[in-house]
Amino acid sequence: HVEQQARNKRKKVTNTSGVTGVQFYHSGKENHTTYAVATWYSLGSSGKFESKKFSVRKNGLLLAFKLACEYRLKMIEELNAQGAGYTSNHGK
């Protein structure tokens, strides 16, 4: 399945968080907050890229990162229950 292969790619070389599908984002503009962002691909032929941001300003760096990691794991578990095919090798 092409969709399943797309979900089980390696962690990006540019990933600075150390966790597949979680990265930090800042617009680069002054007075903008930094976010820990959880990302994943939805089911279906569109394979829509989805994400959820957790504010570092609101939560603090470690909590925002933890929330993003937990949220992404939850989404992966839900998608696998629907047959998405994320494997244990995902992101390695």
PDB file of N, CA, C and O in Angstrom, residues 2-81:
ATOM      1  N   VAL A   2       0.613   2.135  -0.896  1.00  0.00           N
ATOM      2  CA  VAL A   2       1.356   3.389  -0.976  1.00  0.00           C
ATOM      3  C   VAL A   2       1.073   4.247   0.252  1.00  0.00           C
ATOM      4  O   VAL A   2       1.962   4.874   0.813  1.00  0.00           O
ATOM      5  N   GLU A   3      -0.201   4.260   0.707  1.00  0.00           N
ATOM      6  CA  GLU A   3      -0.567   5.052   1.886  1.00  0.00           C
ATOM      7  C   GLU A   3       0.208   4.587   3.117  1.00  0.00           C
ATOM      8  O   GLU A   3       0.701   5.395   3.892  1.00  0.00           O
ATOM      9  N   GLN A   4       0.283   3.271   3.301  1.00  0.00           N
ATOM     10  CA  GLN A   4       0.990   2.723   4.463  1.00  0.00           C
ATOM     11  C   GLN A   4       2.475   3.055   4.372  1.00  0.00           C
ATOM     12  O   GLN A   4       3.094   3.412   5.367  1.00  0.00           O
ATOM     13  N   GLN A   5       3.055   2.951   3.194  1.00  0.00           N
ATOM     14  CA  GLN A   5       4.469   3.283   3.037  1.00  0.00           C
ATOM     15  C   GLN A   5       4.731   4.747   3.373  1.00  0.00           C
ATOM     16  O   GLN A   5       5.738   5.076   3.986  1.00  0.00           O
ATOM     17  N   ALA A   6       3.800   5.614   3.003  1.00  0.00           N
ATOM     18  CA  ALA A   6       3.947   7.044   3.298  1.00  0.00           C
ATOM     19  C   ALA A   6       3.948   7.298   4.799  1.00  0.00           C
ATOM     20  O   ALA A   6       4.621   8.196   5.285  1.00  0.00           O
ATOM     21  N   ARG A   7       3.201   6.489   5.538  1.00  0.00           N
ATOM     22  CA  ARG A   7       3.124   6.667   6.993  1.00  0.00           C
ATOM     23  C   ARG A   7       4.357   6.127   7.708  1.00  0.00           C
ATOM     24  O   ARG A   7       4.599   6.464   8.849  1.00  0.00           O
ATOM     25  N   ASN A   8       5.102   5.278   7.071  1.00  0.00           N
ATOM     26  CA  ASN A   8       6.206   4.616   7.741  1.00  0.00           C
ATOM     27  C   ASN A   8       7.566   5.042   7.202  1.00  0.00           C
ATOM     28  O   ASN A   8       8.484   4.243   7.071  1.00  0.00           O
ATOM     29  N   LYS A   9       7.686   6.326   6.938  1.00  0.00           N
ATOM     30  CA  LYS A   9       8.960   6.884   6.498  1.00  0.00           C
ATOM     31  C   LYS A   9       9.869   7.105   7.697  1.00  0.00           C
ATOM     32  O   LYS A   9       9.434   7.108   8.837  1.00  0.00           O
ATOM     33  N   ARG A  10      11.136   7.323   7.406  1.00  0.00           N
ATOM     34  CA  ARG A  10      12.100   7.636   8.456  1.00  0.00           C
ATOM     35  C   ARG A  10      11.834   9.011   9.037  1.00  0.00           C
ATOM     36  O   ARG A  10      11.204   9.860   8.420  1.00  0.00           O
ATOM     37  N   LYS A  11      12.400   9.221  10.215  1.00  0.00           N
ATOM     38  CA  LYS A  11      12.356  10.537  10.827  1.00  0.00           C
ATOM     39  C   LYS A  11      13.132  11.491   9.931  1.00  0.00           C
ATOM     40  O   LYS A  11      14.182  11.147   9.407  1.00  0.00           O
ATOM     41  N   LYS A  12      12.622  12.697   9.746  1.00  0.00           N
ATOM     42  CA  LYS A  12      13.285  13.669   8.880  1.00  0.00           C
ATOM     43  C   LYS A  12      14.634  14.077   9.454  1.00  0.00           C
ATOM     44  O   LYS A  12      14.795  14.189  10.662  1.00  0.00           O
ATOM     45  N   VAL A  13      15.577  14.304   8.590  1.00  0.00           N
ATOM     46  CA  VAL A  13      16.916  14.727   8.985  1.00  0.00           C
ATOM     47  C   VAL A  13      16.855  16.069   9.708  1.00  0.00           C
ATOM     48  O   VAL A  13      17.642  16.336  10.613  1.00  0.00           O
ATOM     49  N   THR A  14      15.898  16.892   9.339  1.00  0.00           N
ATOM     50  CA  THR A  14      15.765  18.221   9.939  1.00  0.00           C
ATOM     51  C   THR A  14      15.042  18.198  11.287  1.00  0.00           C
ATOM     52  O   THR A  14      14.894  19.239  11.910  1.00  0.00           O
ATOM     53  N   ASN A  15      14.604  17.043  11.726  1.00  0.00           N
ATOM     54  CA  ASN A  15      13.887  16.934  12.999  1.00  0.00           C
ATOM     55  C   ASN A  15      14.829  17.248  14.154  1.00  0.00           C
ATOM     56  O   ASN A  15      15.837  16.589  14.348  1.00  0.00           O
ATOM     57  N   THR A  16      14.495  18.272  14.931  1.00  0.00           N
ATOM     58  CA  THR A  16      15.335  18.680  16.053  1.00  0.00           C
ATOM     59  C   THR A  16      14.786  18.234  17.394  1.00  0.00           C
ATOM     60  O   THR A  16      15.444  18.378  18.411  1.00  0.00           O
ATOM     61  N   SER A  17      13.565  17.669  17.414  1.00  0.00           N
ATOM     62  CA  SER A  17      12.977  17.254  18.692  1.00  0.00           C
ATOM     63  C   SER A  17      13.444  15.867  19.101  1.00  0.00           C
ATOM     64  O   SER A  17      13.387  15.520  20.271  1.00  0.00           O
ATOM     65  N   GLY A  18      13.854  15.067  18.124  1.00  0.00           N
ATOM     66  CA  GLY A  18      14.249  13.691  18.420  1.00  0.00           C
ATOM     67  C   GLY A  18      13.090  12.714  18.385  1.00  0.00           C
ATOM     68  O   GLY A  18      13.272  11.516  18.532  1.00  0.00           O
ATOM     69  N   VAL A  19      11.873  13.204  18.177  1.00  0.00           N
ATOM     70  CA  VAL A  19      10.685  12.358  18.140  1.00  0.00           C
ATOM     71  C   VAL A  19      10.036  12.502  16.770  1.00  0.00           C
ATOM     72  O   VAL A  19       9.743  13.620  16.329  1.00  0.00           O
ATOM     73  N   THR A  20       9.802  11.388  16.105  1.00  0.00           N
ATOM     74  CA  THR A  20       9.167  11.408  14.799  1.00  0.00           C
ATOM     75  C   THR A  20       7.796  12.059  14.885  1.00  0.00           C
ATOM     76  O   THR A  20       7.005  11.728  15.766  1.00  0.00           O
ATOM     77  N   GLY A  21       7.526  12.984  13.982  1.00  0.00           N
ATOM     78  CA  GLY A  21       6.219  13.617  13.910  1.00  0.00           C
ATOM     79  C   GLY A  21       5.992  14.727  14.913  1.00  0.00           C
ATOM     80  O   GLY A  21       4.887  15.256  15.005  1.00  0.00           O
ATOM     81  N   VAL A  22       7.009  15.085  15.671  1.00  0.00           N
ATOM     82  CA  VAL A  22       6.904  16.202  16.608  1.00  0.00           C
ATOM     83  C   VAL A  22       8.068  17.136  16.338  1.00  0.00           C
ATOM     84  O   VAL A  22       9.210  16.709  16.269  1.00  0.00           O
ATOM     85  N   GLN A  23       7.745  18.400  16.136  1.00  0.00           N
ATOM     86  CA  GLN A  23       8.790  19.380  15.905  1.00  0.00           C
ATOM     87  C   GLN A  23       8.418  20.688  16.577  1.00  0.00           C
ATOM     88  O   GLN A  23       7.296  20.865  17.020  1.00  0.00           O
ATOM     89  N   PHE A  24       9.367  21.577  16.626  1.00  0.00           N
ATOM     90  CA  PHE A  24       9.120  22.900  17.178  1.00  0.00           C
ATOM     91  C   PHE A  24       8.943  23.868  16.025  1.00  0.00           C
ATOM     92  O   PHE A  24       9.590  23.742  14.993  1.00  0.00           O
ATOM     93  N   TYR A  25       8.048  24.820  16.203  1.00  0.00           N
ATOM     94  CA  TYR A  25       7.777  25.796  15.157  1.00  0.00           C
ATOM     95  C   TYR A  25       7.731  27.191  15.768  1.00  0.00           C
ATOM     96  O   TYR A  25       7.122  27.412  16.819  1.00  0.00           O
ATOM     97  N   HIS A  26       8.359  28.120  15.095  1.00  0.00           N
ATOM     98  CA  HIS A  26       8.269  29.538  15.419  1.00  0.00           C
ATOM     99  C   HIS A  26       8.280  30.283  14.101  1.00  0.00           C
ATOM    100  O   HIS A  26       9.060  29.965  13.212  1.00  0.00           O
ATOM    101  N   SER A  27       7.415  31.275  13.977  1.00  0.00           N
ATOM    102  CA  SER A  27       7.287  31.997  12.709  1.00  0.00           C
ATOM    103  C   SER A  27       8.520  32.822  12.382  1.00  0.00           C
ATOM    104  O   SER A  27       8.708  33.231  11.244  1.00  0.00           O
ATOM    105  N   GLY A  28       9.348  33.106  13.385  1.00  0.00           N
ATOM    106  CA  GLY A  28      10.520  33.929  13.165  1.00  0.00           C
ATOM    107  C   GLY A  28      10.245  35.405  13.393  1.00  0.00           C
ATOM    108  O   GLY A  28      11.147  36.219  13.346  1.00  0.00           O
ATOM    109  N   LYS A  29       8.985  35.725  13.653  1.00  0.00           N
ATOM    110  CA  LYS A  29       8.619  37.116  13.901  1.00  0.00           C
ATOM    111  C   LYS A  29       8.673  37.412  15.393  1.00  0.00           C
ATOM    112  O   LYS A  29       8.374  36.555  16.221  1.00  0.00           O
ATOM    113  N   GLU A  30       9.047  38.631  15.699  1.00  0.00           N
ATOM    114  CA  GLU A  30       9.119  39.060  17.090  1.00  0.00           C
ATOM    115  C   GLU A  30       7.713  39.000  17.706  1.00  0.00           C
ATOM    116  O   GLU A  30       6.717  39.237  17.041  1.00  0.00           O
ATOM    117  N   ASN A  31       7.653  38.666  18.971  1.00  0.00           N
ATOM    118  CA  ASN A  31       6.397  38.567  19.733  1.00  0.00           C
ATOM    119  C   ASN A  31       5.518  37.390  19.325  1.00  0.00           C
ATOM    120  O   ASN A  31       4.367  37.330  19.737  1.00  0.00           O
ATOM    121  N   HIS A  32       6.000  36.490  18.494  1.00  0.00           N
ATOM    122  CA  HIS A  32       5.247  35.284  18.173  1.00  0.00           C
ATOM    123  C   HIS A  32       5.729  34.160  19.079  1.00  0.00           C
ATOM    124  O   HIS A  32       6.899  34.093  19.421  1.00  0.00           O
ATOM    125  N   THR A  33       4.828  33.304  19.439  1.00  0.00           N
ATOM    126  CA  THR A  33       5.195  32.220  20.341  1.00  0.00           C
ATOM    127  C   THR A  33       5.769  31.025  19.572  1.00  0.00           C
ATOM    128  O   THR A  33       5.575  30.900  18.365  1.00  0.00           O
ATOM    129  N   THR A  34       6.446  30.173  20.278  1.00  0.00           N
ATOM    130  CA  THR A  34       6.948  28.915  19.736  1.00  0.00           C
ATOM    131  C   THR A  34       5.934  27.832  20.076  1.00  0.00           C
ATOM    132  O   THR A  34       5.300  27.876  21.122  1.00  0.00           O
ATOM    133  N   TYR A  35       5.810  26.867  19.192  1.00  0.00           N
ATOM    134  CA  TYR A  35       4.888  25.760  19.398  1.00  0.00           C
ATOM    135  C   TYR A  35       5.629  24.431  19.284  1.00  0.00           C
ATOM    136  O   TYR A  35       6.547  24.304  18.487  1.00  0.00           O
ATOM    137  N   ALA A  36       5.176  23.457  20.062  1.00  0.00           N
ATOM    138  CA  ALA A  36       5.531  22.064  19.816  1.00  0.00           C
ATOM    139  C   ALA A  36       4.381  21.548  18.960  1.00  0.00           C
ATOM    140  O   ALA A  36       3.208  21.722  19.316  1.00  0.00           O
ATOM    141  N   VAL A  37       4.697  20.949  17.813  1.00  0.00           N
ATOM    142  CA  VAL A  37       3.661  20.576  16.853  1.00  0.00           C
ATOM    143  C   VAL A  37       3.684  19.068  16.613  1.00  0.00           C
ATOM    144  O   VAL A  37       4.715  18.501  16.262  1.00  0.00           O
ATOM    145  N   ALA A  38       2.526  18.441  16.812  1.00  0.00           N
ATOM    146  CA  ALA A  38       2.351  17.024  16.510  1.00  0.00           C
ATOM    147  C   ALA A  38       1.792  16.925  15.095  1.00  0.00           C
ATOM    148  O   ALA A  38       0.878  17.675  14.736  1.00  0.00           O
ATOM    149  N   THR A  39       2.341  16.029  14.269  1.00  0.00           N
ATOM    150  CA  THR A  39       1.873  15.867  12.893  1.00  0.00           C
ATOM    151  C   THR A  39       1.644  14.399  12.574  1.00  0.00           C
ATOM    152  O   THR A  39       2.279  13.515  13.148  1.00  0.00           O
ATOM    153  N   TRP A  40       0.715  14.141  11.646  1.00  0.00           N
ATOM    154  CA  TRP A  40       0.411  12.779  11.212  1.00  0.00           C
ATOM    155  C   TRP A  40      -0.352  12.869   9.899  1.00  0.00           C
ATOM    156  O   TRP A  40      -0.762  13.943   9.472  1.00  0.00           O
ATOM    157  N   TYR A  41      -0.529  11.732   9.235  1.00  0.00           N
ATOM    158  CA  TYR A  41      -1.323  11.652   8.011  1.00  0.00           C
ATOM    159  C   TYR A  41      -2.607  10.907   8.311  1.00  0.00           C
ATOM    160  O   TYR A  41      -2.593   9.846   8.928  1.00  0.00           O
ATOM    161  N   SER A  42      -3.728  11.463   7.867  1.00  0.00           N
ATOM    162  CA  SER A  42      -5.025  10.847   8.095  1.00  0.00           C
ATOM    163  C   SER A  42      -5.224   9.664   7.145  1.00  0.00           C
ATOM    164  O   SER A  42      -4.419   9.432   6.253  1.00  0.00           O
ATOM    165  N   LEU A  43      -6.326   8.982   7.333  1.00  0.00           N
ATOM    166  CA  LEU A  43      -6.676   7.864   6.458  1.00  0.00           C
ATOM    167  C   LEU A  43      -7.321   8.368   5.183  1.00  0.00           C
ATOM    168  O   LEU A  43      -7.726   9.511   5.094  1.00  0.00           O
ATOM    169  N   GLY A  44      -7.464   7.479   4.236  1.00  0.00           N
ATOM    170  CA  GLY A  44      -8.137   7.821   2.993  1.00  0.00           C
ATOM    171  C   GLY A  44      -7.160   8.069   1.871  1.00  0.00           C
ATOM    172  O   GLY A  44      -5.962   8.184   2.068  1.00  0.00           O
ATOM    173  N   SER A  45      -7.704   8.177   0.685  1.00  0.00           N
ATOM    174  CA  SER A  45      -6.857   8.346  -0.494  1.00  0.00           C
ATOM    175  C   SER A  45      -6.143   9.693  -0.495  1.00  0.00           C
ATOM    176  O   SER A  45      -5.096   9.835  -1.116  1.00  0.00           O
ATOM    177  N   SER A  46      -6.706  10.666   0.197  1.00  0.00           N
ATOM    178  CA  SER A  46      -6.061  11.982   0.215  1.00  0.00           C
ATOM    179  C   SER A  46      -4.805  11.982   1.087  1.00  0.00           C
ATOM    180  O   SER A  46      -3.891  12.768   0.860  1.00  0.00           O
ATOM    181  N   GLY A  47      -4.757  11.099   2.115  1.00  0.00           N
ATOM    182  CA  GLY A  47      -3.619  11.063   3.016  1.00  0.00           C
ATOM    183  C   GLY A  47      -3.335  12.437   3.583  1.00  0.00           C
ATOM    184  O   GLY A  47      -2.206  12.876   3.636  1.00  0.00           O
ATOM    185  N   LYS A  48      -4.378  13.123   3.990  1.00  0.00           N
ATOM    186  CA  LYS A  48      -4.293  14.519   4.428  1.00  0.00           C
ATOM    187  C   LYS A  48      -3.335  14.685   5.609  1.00  0.00           C
ATOM    188  O   LYS A  48      -3.409  13.973   6.596  1.00  0.00           O
ATOM    189  N   PHE A  49      -2.449  15.649   5.490  1.00  0.00           N
ATOM    190  CA  PHE A  49      -1.498  15.995   6.533  1.00  0.00           C
ATOM    191  C   PHE A  49      -2.247  16.794   7.592  1.00  0.00           C
ATOM    192  O   PHE A  49      -2.936  17.768   7.277  1.00  0.00           O
ATOM    193  N   GLU A  50      -2.144  16.385   8.839  1.00  0.00           N
ATOM    194  CA  GLU A  50      -2.819  17.079   9.923  1.00  0.00           C
ATOM    195  C   GLU A  50      -1.828  17.394  11.027  1.00  0.00           C
ATOM    196  O   GLU A  50      -0.788  16.747  11.138  1.00  0.00           O
ATOM    197  N   SER A  51      -2.165  18.387  11.834  1.00  0.00           N
ATOM    198  CA  SER A  51      -1.279  18.758  12.933  1.00  0.00           C
ATOM    199  C   SER A  51      -2.063  19.415  14.059  1.00  0.00           C
ATOM    200  O   SER A  51      -3.186  19.862  13.864  1.00  0.00           O
ATOM    201  N   LYS A  52      -1.440  19.452  15.223  1.00  0.00           N
ATOM    202  CA  LYS A  52      -1.995  20.137  16.386  1.00  0.00           C
ATOM    203  C   LYS A  52      -0.843  20.817  17.097  1.00  0.00           C
ATOM    204  O   LYS A  52       0.187  20.204  17.346  1.00  0.00           O
ATOM    205  N   LYS A  53      -1.034  22.113  17.414  1.00  0.00           N
ATOM    206  CA  LYS A  53       0.006  22.910  18.053  1.00  0.00           C
ATOM    207  C   LYS A  53      -0.230  23.022  19.553  1.00  0.00           C
ATOM    208  O   LYS A  53      -1.369  23.138  19.995  1.00  0.00           O
ATOM    209  N   PHE A  54       0.874  23.033  20.305  1.00  0.00           N
ATOM    210  CA  PHE A  54       0.838  23.247  21.751  1.00  0.00           C
ATOM    211  C   PHE A  54       1.782  24.403  22.056  1.00  0.00           C
ATOM    212  O   PHE A  54       2.984  24.329  21.784  1.00  0.00           O
ATOM    213  N   SER A  55       1.241  25.476  22.618  1.00  0.00           N
ATOM    214  CA  SER A  55       1.989  26.698  22.856  1.00  0.00           C
ATOM    215  C   SER A  55       3.028  26.531  23.957  1.00  0.00           C
ATOM    216  O   SER A  55       2.713  26.084  25.061  1.00  0.00           O
ATOM    217  N   VAL A  56       4.259  26.911  23.637  1.00  0.00           N
ATOM    218  CA  VAL A  56       5.332  26.906  24.635  1.00  0.00           C
ATOM    219  C   VAL A  56       5.101  28.042  25.629  1.00  0.00           C
ATOM    220  O   VAL A  56       5.330  27.891  26.827  1.00  0.00           O
ATOM    221  N   ARG A  57       4.596  29.152  25.164  1.00  0.00           N
ATOM    222  CA  ARG A  57       4.324  30.293  26.051  1.00  0.00           C
ATOM    223  C   ARG A  57       3.280  29.925  27.106  1.00  0.00           C
ATOM    224  O   ARG A  57       3.410  30.245  28.275  1.00  0.00           O
ATOM    225  N   LYS A  58       2.248  29.221  26.693  1.00  0.00           N
ATOM    226  CA  LYS A  58       1.157  28.849  27.602  1.00  0.00           C
ATOM    227  C   LYS A  58       1.530  27.681  28.516  1.00  0.00           C
ATOM    228  O   LYS A  58       1.213  27.683  29.699  1.00  0.00           O
ATOM    229  N   ASN A  59       2.204  26.677  27.973  1.00  0.00           N
ATOM    230  CA  ASN A  59       2.456  25.425  28.691  1.00  0.00           C
ATOM    231  C   ASN A  59       3.863  25.265  29.234  1.00  0.00           C
ATOM    232  O   ASN A  59       4.104  24.393  30.054  1.00  0.00           O
ATOM    233  N   GLY A  60       4.803  26.044  28.721  1.00  0.00           N
ATOM    234  CA  GLY A  60       6.209  25.808  29.027  1.00  0.00           C
ATOM    235  C   GLY A  60       6.760  24.816  28.021  1.00  0.00           C
ATOM    236  O   GLY A  60       6.018  24.042  27.417  1.00  0.00           O
ATOM    237  N   LEU A  61       8.064  24.830  27.828  1.00  0.00           N
ATOM    238  CA  LEU A  61       8.700  24.016  26.795  1.00  0.00           C
ATOM    239  C   LEU A  61       8.484  22.519  27.004  1.00  0.00           C
ATOM    240  O   LEU A  61       8.026  21.816  26.106  1.00  0.00           O
ATOM    241  N   LEU A  62       8.787  22.030  28.182  1.00  0.00           N
ATOM    242  CA  LEU A  62       8.703  20.580  28.413  1.00  0.00           C
ATOM    243  C   LEU A  62       7.285  20.063  28.339  1.00  0.00           C
ATOM    244  O   LEU A  62       7.028  19.004  27.759  1.00  0.00           O
ATOM    245  N   LEU A  63       6.324  20.794  28.926  1.00  0.00           N
ATOM    246  CA  LEU A  63       4.935  20.335  28.889  1.00  0.00           C
ATOM    247  C   LEU A  63       4.387  20.396  27.465  1.00  0.00           C
ATOM    248  O   LEU A  63       3.696  19.465  27.034  1.00  0.00           O
ATOM    249  N   ALA A  64       4.684  21.450  26.726  1.00  0.00           N
ATOM    250  CA  ALA A  64       4.212  21.545  25.340  1.00  0.00           C
ATOM    251  C   ALA A  64       4.749  20.375  24.520  1.00  0.00           C
ATOM    252  O   ALA A  64       4.018  19.756  23.739  1.00  0.00           O
ATOM    253  N   PHE A  65       6.024  20.057  24.700  1.00  0.00           N
ATOM    254  CA  PHE A  65       6.640  18.929  23.997  1.00  0.00           C
ATOM    255  C   PHE A  65       5.975  17.615  24.397  1.00  0.00           C
ATOM    256  O   PHE A  65       5.616  16.801  23.549  1.00  0.00           O
ATOM    257  N   LYS A  66       5.762  17.423  25.698  1.00  0.00           N
ATOM    258  CA  LYS A  66       5.112  16.196  26.189  1.00  0.00           C
ATOM    259  C   LYS A  66       3.699  16.066  25.631  1.00  0.00           C
ATOM    260  O   LYS A  66       3.300  14.990  25.186  1.00  0.00           O
ATOM    261  N   LEU A  67       2.941  17.153  25.642  1.00  0.00           N
ATOM    262  CA  LEU A  67       1.576  17.129  25.122  1.00  0.00           C
ATOM    263  C   LEU A  67       1.551  16.789  23.638  1.00  0.00           C
ATOM    264  O   LEU A  67       0.705  16.019  23.186  1.00  0.00           O
ATOM    265  N   ALA A  68       2.477  17.350  22.873  1.00  0.00           N
ATOM    266  CA  ALA A  68       2.552  17.059  21.438  1.00  0.00           C
ATOM    267  C   ALA A  68       2.876  15.585  21.198  1.00  0.00           C
ATOM    268  O   ALA A  68       2.261  14.940  20.349  1.00  0.00           O
ATOM    269  N   CYS A  69       3.821  15.047  21.961  1.00  0.00           N
ATOM    270  CA  CYS A  69       4.187  13.628  21.824  1.00  0.00           C
ATOM    271  C   CYS A  69       3.006  12.723  22.160  1.00  0.00           C
ATOM    272  O   CYS A  69       2.708  11.772  21.434  1.00  0.00           O
ATOM    273  N   GLU A  70       2.340  13.020  23.256  1.00  0.00           N
ATOM    274  CA  GLU A  70       1.200  12.207  23.689  1.00  0.00           C
ATOM    275  C   GLU A  70       0.043  12.298  22.698  1.00  0.00           C
ATOM    276  O   GLU A  70      -0.602  11.296  22.396  1.00  0.00           O
ATOM    277  N   TYR A  71      -0.222  13.491  22.194  1.00  0.00           N
ATOM    278  CA  TYR A  71      -1.322  13.667  21.252  1.00  0.00           C
ATOM    279  C   TYR A  71      -1.052  12.896  19.955  1.00  0.00           C
ATOM    280  O   TYR A  71      -1.935  12.236  19.422  1.00  0.00           O
ATOM    281  N   ARG A  72       0.179  12.979  19.470  1.00  0.00           N
ATOM    282  CA  ARG A  72       0.515  12.260  18.241  1.00  0.00           C
ATOM    283  C   ARG A  72       0.376  10.752  18.433  1.00  0.00           C
ATOM    284  O   ARG A  72      -0.177  10.057  17.591  1.00  0.00           O
ATOM    285  N   LEU A  73       0.852  10.253  19.562  1.00  0.00           N
ATOM    286  CA  LEU A  73       0.723   8.824  19.855  1.00  0.00           C
ATOM    287  C   LEU A  73      -0.747   8.408  19.888  1.00  0.00           C
ATOM    288  O   LEU A  73      -1.123   7.375  19.340  1.00  0.00           O
ATOM    289  N   LYS A  74      -1.582   9.239  20.505  1.00  0.00           N
ATOM    290  CA  LYS A  74      -3.020   8.967  20.566  1.00  0.00           C
ATOM    291  C   LYS A  74      -3.609   8.899  19.156  1.00  0.00           C
ATOM    292  O   LYS A  74      -4.392   7.999  18.846  1.00  0.00           O
ATOM    293  N   MET A  75      -3.230   9.839  18.291  1.00  0.00           N
ATOM    294  CA  MET A  75      -3.743   9.848  16.923  1.00  0.00           C
ATOM    295  C   MET A  75      -3.272   8.617  16.144  1.00  0.00           C
ATOM    296  O   MET A  75      -4.040   8.024  15.397  1.00  0.00           O
ATOM    297  N   ILE A  76      -2.016   8.225  16.326  1.00  0.00           N
ATOM    298  CA  ILE A  76      -1.490   7.035  15.652  1.00  0.00           C
ATOM    299  C   ILE A  76      -2.255   5.793  16.106  1.00  0.00           C
ATOM    300  O   ILE A  76      -2.625   4.945  15.291  1.00  0.00           O
ATOM    301  N   GLU A  77      -2.510   5.680  17.409  1.00  0.00           N
ATOM    302  CA  GLU A  77      -3.271   4.540  17.931  1.00  0.00           C
ATOM    303  C   GLU A  77      -4.679   4.509  17.345  1.00  0.00           C
ATOM    304  O   GLU A  77      -5.171   3.448  16.949  1.00  0.00           O
ATOM    305  N   GLU A  78      -5.334   5.663  17.277  1.00  0.00           N
ATOM    306  CA  GLU A  78      -6.681   5.734  16.699  1.00  0.00           C
ATOM    307  C   GLU A  78      -6.658   5.366  15.221  1.00  0.00           C
ATOM    308  O   GLU A  78      -7.536   4.640  14.741  1.00  0.00           O
ATOM    309  N   LEU A  79      -5.669   5.860  14.489  1.00  0.00           N
ATOM    310  CA  LEU A  79      -5.565   5.538  13.068  1.00  0.00           C
ATOM    311  C   LEU A  79      -5.280   4.056  12.854  1.00  0.00           C
ATOM    312  O   LEU A  79      -5.834   3.435  11.952  1.00  0.00           O
ATOM    313  N   ASN A  80      -4.424   3.473  13.677  1.00  0.00           N
ATOM    314  CA  ASN A  80      -4.133   2.041  13.548  1.00  0.00           C
ATOM    315  C   ASN A  80      -5.367   1.196  13.858  1.00  0.00           C
ATOM    316  O   ASN A  80      -5.573   0.156  13.242  1.00  0.00           O
ATOM    317  N   ALA A  81      -6.205   1.648  14.796  1.00  0.00           N
ATOM    318  CA  ALA A  81      -7.449   0.933  15.095  1.00  0.00           C
ATOM    319  C   ALA A  81      -8.377   0.944  13.879  1.00  0.00           C
ATOM    320  O   ALA A  81      -9.213   0.052  13.728  1.00  0.00           O
TER     321      ALA A  81
END
